[in-house]
Coordinates of C-alpha atoms in Angstrom, one line a residue:
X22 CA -140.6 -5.1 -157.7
X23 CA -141.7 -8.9 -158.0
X24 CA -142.3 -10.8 -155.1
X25 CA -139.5 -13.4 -156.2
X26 CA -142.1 -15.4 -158.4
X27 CA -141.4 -13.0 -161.2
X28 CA -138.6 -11.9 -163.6
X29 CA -135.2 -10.4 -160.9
X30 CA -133.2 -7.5 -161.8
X31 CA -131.1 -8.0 -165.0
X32 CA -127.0 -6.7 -164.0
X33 CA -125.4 -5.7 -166.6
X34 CA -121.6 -5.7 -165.7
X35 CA -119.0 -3.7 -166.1
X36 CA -115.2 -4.6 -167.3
X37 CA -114.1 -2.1 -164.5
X38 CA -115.8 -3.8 -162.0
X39 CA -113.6 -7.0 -162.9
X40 CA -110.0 -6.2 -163.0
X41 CA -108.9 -8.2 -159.8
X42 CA -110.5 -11.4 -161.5
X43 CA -108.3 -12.1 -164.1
X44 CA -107.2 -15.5 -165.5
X45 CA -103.3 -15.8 -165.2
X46 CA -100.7 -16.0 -167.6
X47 CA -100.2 -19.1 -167.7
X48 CA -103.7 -20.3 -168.0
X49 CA -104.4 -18.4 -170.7
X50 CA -101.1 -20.0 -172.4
X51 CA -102.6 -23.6 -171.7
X52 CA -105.2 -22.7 -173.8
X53 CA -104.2 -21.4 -176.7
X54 CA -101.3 -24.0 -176.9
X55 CA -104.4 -26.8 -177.0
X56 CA -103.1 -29.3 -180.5
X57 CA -105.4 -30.5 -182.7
X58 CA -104.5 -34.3 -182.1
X59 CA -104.8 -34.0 -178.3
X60 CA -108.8 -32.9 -178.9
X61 CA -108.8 -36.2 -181.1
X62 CA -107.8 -37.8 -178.2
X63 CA -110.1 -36.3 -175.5
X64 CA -113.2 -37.5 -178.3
X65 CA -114.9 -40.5 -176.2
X66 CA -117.8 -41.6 -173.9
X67 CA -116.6 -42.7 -170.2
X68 CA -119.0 -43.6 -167.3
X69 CA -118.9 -43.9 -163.7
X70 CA -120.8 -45.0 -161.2
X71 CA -121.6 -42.6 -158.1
X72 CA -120.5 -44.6 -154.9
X73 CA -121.3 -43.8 -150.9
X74 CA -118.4 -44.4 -148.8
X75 CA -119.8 -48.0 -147.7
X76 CA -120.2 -48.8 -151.8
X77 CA -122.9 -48.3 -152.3
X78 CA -123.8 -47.5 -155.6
X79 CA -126.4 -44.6 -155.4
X80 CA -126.2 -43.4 -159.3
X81 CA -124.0 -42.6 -162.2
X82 CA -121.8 -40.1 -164.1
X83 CA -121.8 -40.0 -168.2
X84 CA -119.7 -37.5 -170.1
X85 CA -118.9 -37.7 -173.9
X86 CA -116.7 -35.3 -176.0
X87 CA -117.6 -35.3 -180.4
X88 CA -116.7 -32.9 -182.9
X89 CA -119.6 -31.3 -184.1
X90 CA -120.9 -27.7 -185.4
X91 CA -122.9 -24.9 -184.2
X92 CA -124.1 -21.9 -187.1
X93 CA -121.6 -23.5 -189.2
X94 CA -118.9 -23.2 -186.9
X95 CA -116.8 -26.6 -186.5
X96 CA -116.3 -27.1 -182.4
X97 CA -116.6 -29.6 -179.7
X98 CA -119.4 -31.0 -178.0
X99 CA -119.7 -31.5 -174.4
X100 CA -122.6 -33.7 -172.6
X101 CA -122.5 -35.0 -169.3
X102 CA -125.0 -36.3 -167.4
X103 CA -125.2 -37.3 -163.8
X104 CA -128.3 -38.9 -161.8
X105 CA -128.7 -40.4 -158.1
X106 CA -130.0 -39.8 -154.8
X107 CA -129.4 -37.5 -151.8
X108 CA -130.9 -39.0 -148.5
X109 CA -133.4 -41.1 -150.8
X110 CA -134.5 -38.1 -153.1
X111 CA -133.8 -38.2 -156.6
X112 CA -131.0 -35.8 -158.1
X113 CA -129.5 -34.8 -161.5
X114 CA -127.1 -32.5 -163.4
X115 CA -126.9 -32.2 -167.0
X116 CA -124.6 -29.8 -169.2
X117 CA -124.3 -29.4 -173.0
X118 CA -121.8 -27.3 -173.9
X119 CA -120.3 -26.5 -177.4
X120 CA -116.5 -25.0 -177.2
X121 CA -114.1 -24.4 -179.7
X122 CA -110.8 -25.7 -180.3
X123 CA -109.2 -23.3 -177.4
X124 CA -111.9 -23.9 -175.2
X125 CA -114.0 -20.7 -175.9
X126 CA -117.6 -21.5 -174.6
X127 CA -120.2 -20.7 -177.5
X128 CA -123.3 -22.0 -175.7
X129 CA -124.1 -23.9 -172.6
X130 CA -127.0 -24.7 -171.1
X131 CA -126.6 -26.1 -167.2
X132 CA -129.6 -27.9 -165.3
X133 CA -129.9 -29.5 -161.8
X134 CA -133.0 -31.1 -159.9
X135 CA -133.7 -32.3 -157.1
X136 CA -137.4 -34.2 -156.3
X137 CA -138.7 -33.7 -152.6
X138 CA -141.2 -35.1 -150.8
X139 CA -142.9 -32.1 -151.4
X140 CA -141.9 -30.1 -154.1
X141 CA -139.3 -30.2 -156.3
X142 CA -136.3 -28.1 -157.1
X143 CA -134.9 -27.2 -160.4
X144 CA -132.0 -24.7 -161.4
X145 CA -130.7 -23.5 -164.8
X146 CA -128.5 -21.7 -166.6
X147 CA -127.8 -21.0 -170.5
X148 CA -125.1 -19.1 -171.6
X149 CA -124.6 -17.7 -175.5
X150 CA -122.3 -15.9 -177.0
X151 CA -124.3 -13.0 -178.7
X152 CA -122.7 -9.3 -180.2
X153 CA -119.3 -9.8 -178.3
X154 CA -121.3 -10.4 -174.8
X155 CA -121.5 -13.5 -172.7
X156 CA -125.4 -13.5 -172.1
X157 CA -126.3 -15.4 -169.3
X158 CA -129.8 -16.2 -167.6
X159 CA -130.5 -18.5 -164.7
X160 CA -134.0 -20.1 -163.3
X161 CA -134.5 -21.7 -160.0
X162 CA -137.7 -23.3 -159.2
X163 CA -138.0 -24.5 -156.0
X164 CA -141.9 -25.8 -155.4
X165 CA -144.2 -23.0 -157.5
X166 CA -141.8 -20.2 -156.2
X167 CA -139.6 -19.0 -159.6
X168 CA -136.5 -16.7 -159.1
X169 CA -135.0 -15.4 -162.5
X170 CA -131.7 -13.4 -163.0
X171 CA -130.0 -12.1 -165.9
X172 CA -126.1 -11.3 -166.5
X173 CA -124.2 -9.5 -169.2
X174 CA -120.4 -9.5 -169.4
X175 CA -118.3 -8.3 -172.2
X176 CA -116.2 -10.9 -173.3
X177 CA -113.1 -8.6 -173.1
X178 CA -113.3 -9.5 -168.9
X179 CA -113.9 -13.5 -169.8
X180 CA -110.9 -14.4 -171.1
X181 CA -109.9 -17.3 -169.4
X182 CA -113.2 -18.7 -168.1
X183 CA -114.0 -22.1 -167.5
X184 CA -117.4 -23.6 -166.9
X185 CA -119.0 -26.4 -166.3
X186 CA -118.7 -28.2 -169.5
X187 CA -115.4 -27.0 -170.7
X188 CA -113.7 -27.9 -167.2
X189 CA -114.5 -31.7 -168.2
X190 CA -112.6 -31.2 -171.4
X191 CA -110.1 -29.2 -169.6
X192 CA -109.2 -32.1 -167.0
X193 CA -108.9 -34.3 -170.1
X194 CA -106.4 -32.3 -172.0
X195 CA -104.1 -31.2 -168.7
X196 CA -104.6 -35.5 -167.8
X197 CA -103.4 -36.7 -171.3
X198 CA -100.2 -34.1 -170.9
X199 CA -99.7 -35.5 -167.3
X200 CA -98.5 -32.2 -166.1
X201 CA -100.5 -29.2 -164.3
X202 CA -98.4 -26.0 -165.2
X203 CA -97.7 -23.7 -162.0
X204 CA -100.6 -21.1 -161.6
X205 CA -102.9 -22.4 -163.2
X206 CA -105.9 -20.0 -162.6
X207 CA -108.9 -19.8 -165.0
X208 CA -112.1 -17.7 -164.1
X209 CA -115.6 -19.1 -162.9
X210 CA -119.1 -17.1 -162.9
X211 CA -120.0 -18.7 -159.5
X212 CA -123.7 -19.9 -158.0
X213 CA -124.6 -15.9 -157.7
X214 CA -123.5 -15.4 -161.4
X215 CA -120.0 -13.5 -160.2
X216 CA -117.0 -13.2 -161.7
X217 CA -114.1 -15.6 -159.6
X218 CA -111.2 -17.6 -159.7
X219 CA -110.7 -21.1 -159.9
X220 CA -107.3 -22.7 -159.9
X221 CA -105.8 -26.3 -161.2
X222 CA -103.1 -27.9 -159.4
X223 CA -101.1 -31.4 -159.3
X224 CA -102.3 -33.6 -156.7
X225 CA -99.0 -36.8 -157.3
X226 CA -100.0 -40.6 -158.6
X227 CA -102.2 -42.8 -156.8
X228 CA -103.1 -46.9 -157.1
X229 CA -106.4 -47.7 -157.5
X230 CA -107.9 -50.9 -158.4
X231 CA -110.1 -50.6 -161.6
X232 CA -112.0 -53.5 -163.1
X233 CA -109.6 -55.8 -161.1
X234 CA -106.5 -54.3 -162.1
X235 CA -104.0 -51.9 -160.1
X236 CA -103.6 -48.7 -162.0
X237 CA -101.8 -45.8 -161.6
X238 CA -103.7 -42.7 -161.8
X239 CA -102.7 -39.2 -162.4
X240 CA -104.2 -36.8 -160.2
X241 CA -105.6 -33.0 -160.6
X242 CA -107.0 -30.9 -158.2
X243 CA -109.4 -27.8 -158.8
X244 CA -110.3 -25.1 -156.4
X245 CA -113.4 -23.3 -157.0
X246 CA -114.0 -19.9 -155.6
X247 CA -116.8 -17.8 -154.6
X248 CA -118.1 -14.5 -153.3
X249 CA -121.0 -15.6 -150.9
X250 CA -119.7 -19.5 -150.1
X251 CA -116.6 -21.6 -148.8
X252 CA -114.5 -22.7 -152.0
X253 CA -115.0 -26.0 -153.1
X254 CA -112.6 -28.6 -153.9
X255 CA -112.6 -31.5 -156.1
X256 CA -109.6 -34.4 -156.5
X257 CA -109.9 -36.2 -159.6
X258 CA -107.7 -38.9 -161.2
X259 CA -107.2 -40.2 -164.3
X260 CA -105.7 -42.6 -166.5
X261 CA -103.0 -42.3 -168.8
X262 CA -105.3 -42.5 -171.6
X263 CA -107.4 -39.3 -170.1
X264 CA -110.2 -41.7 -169.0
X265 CA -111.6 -40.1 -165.2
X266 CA -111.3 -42.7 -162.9
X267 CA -112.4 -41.2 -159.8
X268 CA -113.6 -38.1 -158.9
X269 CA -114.5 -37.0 -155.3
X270 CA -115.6 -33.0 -153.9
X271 CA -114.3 -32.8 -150.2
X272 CA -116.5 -33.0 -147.9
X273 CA -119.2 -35.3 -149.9
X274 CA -120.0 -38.9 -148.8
X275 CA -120.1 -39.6 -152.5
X276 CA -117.1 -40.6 -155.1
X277 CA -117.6 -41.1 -159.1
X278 CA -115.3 -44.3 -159.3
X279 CA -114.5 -45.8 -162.5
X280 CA -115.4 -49.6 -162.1
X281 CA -114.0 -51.0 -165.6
X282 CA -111.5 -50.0 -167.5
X283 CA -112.4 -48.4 -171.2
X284 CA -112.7 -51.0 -173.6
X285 CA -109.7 -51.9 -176.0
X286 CA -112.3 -52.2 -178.9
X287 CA -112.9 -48.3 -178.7
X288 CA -109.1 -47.5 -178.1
X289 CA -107.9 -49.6 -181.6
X290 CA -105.0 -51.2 -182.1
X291 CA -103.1 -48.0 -182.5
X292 CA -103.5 -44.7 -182.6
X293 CA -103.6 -42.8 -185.7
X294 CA -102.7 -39.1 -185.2
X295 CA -105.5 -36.8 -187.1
X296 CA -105.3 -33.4 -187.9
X297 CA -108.7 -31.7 -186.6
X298 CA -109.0 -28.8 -189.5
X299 CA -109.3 -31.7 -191.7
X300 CA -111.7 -34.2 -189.6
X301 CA -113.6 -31.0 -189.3
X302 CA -114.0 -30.4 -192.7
X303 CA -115.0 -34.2 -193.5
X304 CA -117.4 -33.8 -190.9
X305 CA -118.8 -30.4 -192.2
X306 CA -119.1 -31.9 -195.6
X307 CA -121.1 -34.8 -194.3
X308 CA -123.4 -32.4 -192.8
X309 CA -124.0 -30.7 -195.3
X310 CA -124.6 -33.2 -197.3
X311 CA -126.7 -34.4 -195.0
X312 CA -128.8 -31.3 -195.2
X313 CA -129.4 -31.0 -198.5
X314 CA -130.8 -34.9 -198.9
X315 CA -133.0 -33.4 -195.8
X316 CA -134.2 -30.5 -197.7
X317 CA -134.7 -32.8 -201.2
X318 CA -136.8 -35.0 -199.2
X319 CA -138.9 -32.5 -197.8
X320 CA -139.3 -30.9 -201.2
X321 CA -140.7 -34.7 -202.3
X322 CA -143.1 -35.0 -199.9
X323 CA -144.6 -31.4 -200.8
X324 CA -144.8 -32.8 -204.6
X325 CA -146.3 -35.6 -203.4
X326 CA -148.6 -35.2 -201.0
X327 CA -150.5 -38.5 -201.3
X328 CA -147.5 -40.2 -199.4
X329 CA -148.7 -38.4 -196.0
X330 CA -152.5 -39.4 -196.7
X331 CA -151.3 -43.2 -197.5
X332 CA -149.3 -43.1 -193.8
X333 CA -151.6 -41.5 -192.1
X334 CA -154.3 -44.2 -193.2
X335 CA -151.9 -47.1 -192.6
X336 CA -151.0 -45.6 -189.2
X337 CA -155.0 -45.2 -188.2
X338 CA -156.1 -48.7 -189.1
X339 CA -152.5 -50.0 -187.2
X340 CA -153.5 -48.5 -184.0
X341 CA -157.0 -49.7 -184.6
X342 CA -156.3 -53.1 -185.4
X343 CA -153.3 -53.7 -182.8
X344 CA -152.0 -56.7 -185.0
X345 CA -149.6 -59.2 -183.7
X346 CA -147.4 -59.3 -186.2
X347 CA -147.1 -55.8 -187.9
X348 CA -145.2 -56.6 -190.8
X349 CA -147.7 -59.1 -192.1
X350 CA -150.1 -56.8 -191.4
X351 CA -148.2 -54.2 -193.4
X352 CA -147.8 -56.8 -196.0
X353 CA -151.2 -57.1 -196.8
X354 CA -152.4 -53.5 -196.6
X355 CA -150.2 -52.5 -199.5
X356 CA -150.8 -55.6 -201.3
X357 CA -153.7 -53.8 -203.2
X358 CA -151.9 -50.8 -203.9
X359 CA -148.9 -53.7 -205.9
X360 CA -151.7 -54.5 -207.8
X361 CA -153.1 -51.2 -208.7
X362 CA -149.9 -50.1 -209.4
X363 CA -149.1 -53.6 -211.5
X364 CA -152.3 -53.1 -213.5
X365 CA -151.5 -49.3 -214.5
X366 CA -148.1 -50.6 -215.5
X367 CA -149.9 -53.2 -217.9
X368 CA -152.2 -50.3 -219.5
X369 CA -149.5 -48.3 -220.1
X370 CA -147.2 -51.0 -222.6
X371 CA -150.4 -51.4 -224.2

């Protein structure tokens, strides 16, 4: 056995273990009843800024929703970022998720830190799909002490899970419908990597002033279980167009508060319904295509290996020279080569 700077005991768990943790009916319905136009319209970037309860602004909140692939597969993809301070030391979150069109995570990777006067901590967690298992390792740092744990679940006891990242996209869809069904109750893997519950519910409408304007928001509340903690609550509301406009865990001194409204440029002038199958496709085909100019390029650089050499040069006598203006002095290094090459040209119509 380490002494908790090494590698922890990998659990490998078992579906029987599970059977009280199950995601409910309806949950699972909310799901798989996800349209293809209402992901169109959860695809945008939204900030926030983190606010104490005097306003101050201590940091920010950035979360952005695109269509993407992973192996091939057209699906979502998730970033958010958050960064700020706890009693004057630096903090930060950031999770990348990709999820497919029902909300099935296929990867996530999950990181936190916080910087200390004298040592730092750091946590993380990936997640992969991999041979029908949900595969998922975590790494705390805290200083030079390293704990690292290791969980297997089949995906047969997942069904139903939310994380992180697709509890974002989540809060978007449920916001754009403006109705939380009743018992609506996903699973978690909590802080210790367990399997628990975590349940939606409607919070009413609220004002809120929002880039000097009085809105009204539409409010969602999630409950978060957990096997060795308290459950933790968060109230979020949102605008009709899915936008988070504020965002605040019980408890915390701190709320994410949306301080202009999303710009009228990004919305358009009206909304166009698209059918995701074939924005995927488009998308697919522009990667691929995208690819293979990748590959042709690399395949002309092998033929023509003098390209690197000439770079390389130029980029040794830039950094030695440390010109001014660059692009004269990229003007005349190549000037001799336009007149070698100028002077072959003439050779060969001879």
């Amino acid at each position: 056995m380490d002494d908790g700077k090494g590698v922890g005991a990998t659990r490998v768990s078992e579906e029987s273990k599970h059977e009280e943790f199950r995601a409910s009916d309806q949950a699972v319905a909310f799901m798989a009843s996800i349209e293809p136009e209402e992901l169109q319209g959860c695809v945008f970037t939204e900030s926030l800024a983190a606010l104490s309860d005097g306003g101050q602004v201590l940091g920010e909140l950035r979360v952005s929703v695109e269509f993407t692939r992973r192996a091939l597969q057209p699906c979502l993809l998730l970033h958010a970022q958050s960064r700020g301070a706890i009693d004057g030391a630096p903090c930060g979150t950031t999770v990348t998720a990709y999820l497919t069109a029902d909300l099935e995570v296929l990867e996530e990777d999950y990181q936190e830190y916080v910087t200390l006067h004298n040592h730092n901590v750091e946590k993380t967690c990936r997640m992969v799909q991999r041979d029908s298992q949900m595969v998922i390792d975590k790494c705390t740092r805290a200083g030079e002490e390293v704990t690292k744990e290791c969980v297997s679940y089949p995906m047969s006891v997942l069904r139903g899970l939310v994380t992180e990242g697709s509890s974002m996209l989540l809060m978007r869809l449920i916001a754009l419908r403006r109705k939380v069904p009743e018992n609506m109750v996903f699973i978690i893997l909590d802080q210790s990597l367990h399997i628990n519950h975590t349940a939606f519910s409607e919070v009413g409408m609220k004002q809120m002033e929002v880039g000097g304007e009085v809105l009204e928001l539409f409010g969602v509340q999630r409950t978060v279980g957990s096997v060795v903690a308290c459950p933790s609550t968060w109230q979020c509301y949102f605008l009709d167009d899915g936008h988070l406009a504020s965002r605040k865990q019980e408890g915390s001194p701190v709320t994410m508060k949306l301080l202009q409204q999303p710009s009228k440029i990004d919305k358009g002038p009206e909304k166009v319904p698209l059918v995701l199958e074939e924005d995927m496709e488009l998308h697919s085909q522009y990667l691929e295509r995208k690819d293979k100019l990748k590959a042709e390029h690399i395949s002309y650089l092998r033929e023509h290996p003098e390209i690197r050499a000439l770079l390389s040069e130029f980029m040794q006598d830039l950094l030695i020279m440390k010109p001014d203006n660059i692009f004269q002095f990229a003007r005349d290094y190549f000037i001799p080569f336009s007149s070698s090459h100028s002077s072959d040209s003439k050779k060969c119509s001879a």
